Amino acid sequence: MDYRKFKEQLSRGAFDEILKTLYGSCEQTISRQKQRYSDAVDRFRECYRDCEEISVFSAPGRTEIGGNHTDHQHGCVLAAAVNLDIIAVVSFNNTGVIRLQSEGHSPNNVNLSNLSAQENEKGDSSALIRGIVSRFCEMGIEVRGFDAYTTSDVLSGSGLSSSAAFEVLIGTIIDRHYNNEKAGAVEIAKIGQYAENEYFGKKSGLMDQMVSSVGGLVSIDFHDTGNPKIQSFPFDFENAGYCLCVTDTKGSHADLTDDYVAIRTEMEGVAAQFGKAFLRDVNENDFYAAIPQLREKCSDRAVLRAAHFFAENKRAVQEANALSDENMDYFLELVKQSGESSATLLQNLYSCSQPTEQALSIGIMLSKRILGEKGAVRVHGGGFAGTIQAFVPTDKMNEYVSEMNRIFGNGSCYVLKIRPVGGIEITEGL
């Protein structure tokens, strides 16, 4: 579509229905998003003045609701796509190069004549682009190039998985334009994980990409990672009297890679004592029976983290069942149990290398003070720094948001809505 036509249709409301699906029906929110999309088109034109035909795409961030550090052990999770996203304005071409400018970042230029992993790109968005294209090419898909401008409200380091949203965005662009959407959401998620693991250099699980790609509230069983079992179901937290809040405590993620890696390494070290690669394949009763022997081979912390996995893996399923049964009280009790397990067994509220920096613990302590016996709070995502998640009664929402913003800075607390769809192209009437 010509960029002028897109802006004209955006202005007259042609995309209002899809925007309501993605962001909610609040008129102020829709107006803000329309301005955001219009500005993105303008910025695109500033970067690529010769490009007039455009397509526009969106991919959401995600919030982990249940299953803290279970996915990389082939366990179960409960998570949801949210109404914070990355959008891309794209113009396709036959140059054999992908040029991408992300708002506030240096440009990425990826020559598609060489799709092998580049050591100097590790940790950079170019690595993700190259890795995703390489996987599509292995599937027999010819990617000929495009120019893109992206802007995101899934802030990096916010715990809402901006990297997975970016991967799903690139995968959706390629699958939609070059592959007639034949790969689909699940395969796009796997491709994103591959790029992150093998090109970007981060050994992530599959949860983040899967939730961003599939969309909605989903329960996922990763026992067979090649064919994960995905169950989508509707649940409206607001109708149940609660708001879903995530607070960025602004702790630095710098130098925490070793902490994240240690969780997976220690869990898999315990599994190895049973001749297994992942804890999901270890019998829980055998694990508890073998604790004396495990303590001779593994650290005590590794044993505790394994115990967290066994309980958290079951809890993620129980949480999904509780929401399916509309049993909010039981769900909140399970969230509290999850938070306690992450704090005492998984031990990911702060880094042992920086024991005096405990922003997550401060946020959880203050949340409990506000919520009392109502609602629930837990660490969100990888942990050690970053975000906490709270289910806040609607009559306490303003107080809660105000206090979190007072402590951690304005704009730190997000009140999230579940987005029912994953990566998509923005088209009229969708």
PDB file of C-alpha atoms in Angstrom, residues 32 43 50 88 122 142 194 222 225 294 323 340 355 383 402 407 423:
ATOM      1  CA  ARG A  32      -2.386   7.519  20.794  1.00  0.00           C
ATOM      2  CA  ARG A  43      10.249   8.123  10.406  1.00  0.00           C
ATOM      3  CA  ASP A  50      12.755   6.253  -2.225  1.00  0.00           C
ATOM      4  CA  ALA A  88       7.488  -2.252  11.806  1.00  0.00           C
ATOM      5  CA  LYS A 122      26.633 -11.786  18.819  1.00  0.00           C
ATOM      6  CA  GLU A 142      14.015 -17.169  -0.805  1.00  0.00           C
ATOM      7  CA  TYR A 194      17.079 -20.858  16.953  1.00  0.00           C
ATOM      8  CA  PHE A 222       7.283 -28.229  26.260  1.00  0.00           C
ATOM      9  CA  THR A 225       9.838 -29.272  22.173  1.00  0.00           C
ATOM     10  CA  LEU A 294      22.903 -35.615  45.026  1.00  0.00           C
ATOM     11  CA  LEU A 323      -8.336 -19.894  35.534  1.00  0.00           C
ATOM     12  CA  GLU A 340       7.730 -18.029  47.647  1.00  0.00           C
ATOM     13  CA  PRO A 355      23.979  -8.973  47.232  1.00  0.00           C
ATOM     14  CA  GLY A 383      14.796 -12.613  37.809  1.00  0.00           C
ATOM     15  CA  SER A 402       1.146   5.310  42.411  1.00  0.00           C
ATOM     16  CA  ILE A 407       9.531   4.125  44.492  1.00  0.00           C
ATOM     17  CA  GLY A 423       2.480 -11.448  15.222  1.00  0.00           C
TER      18      GLY A 423
END
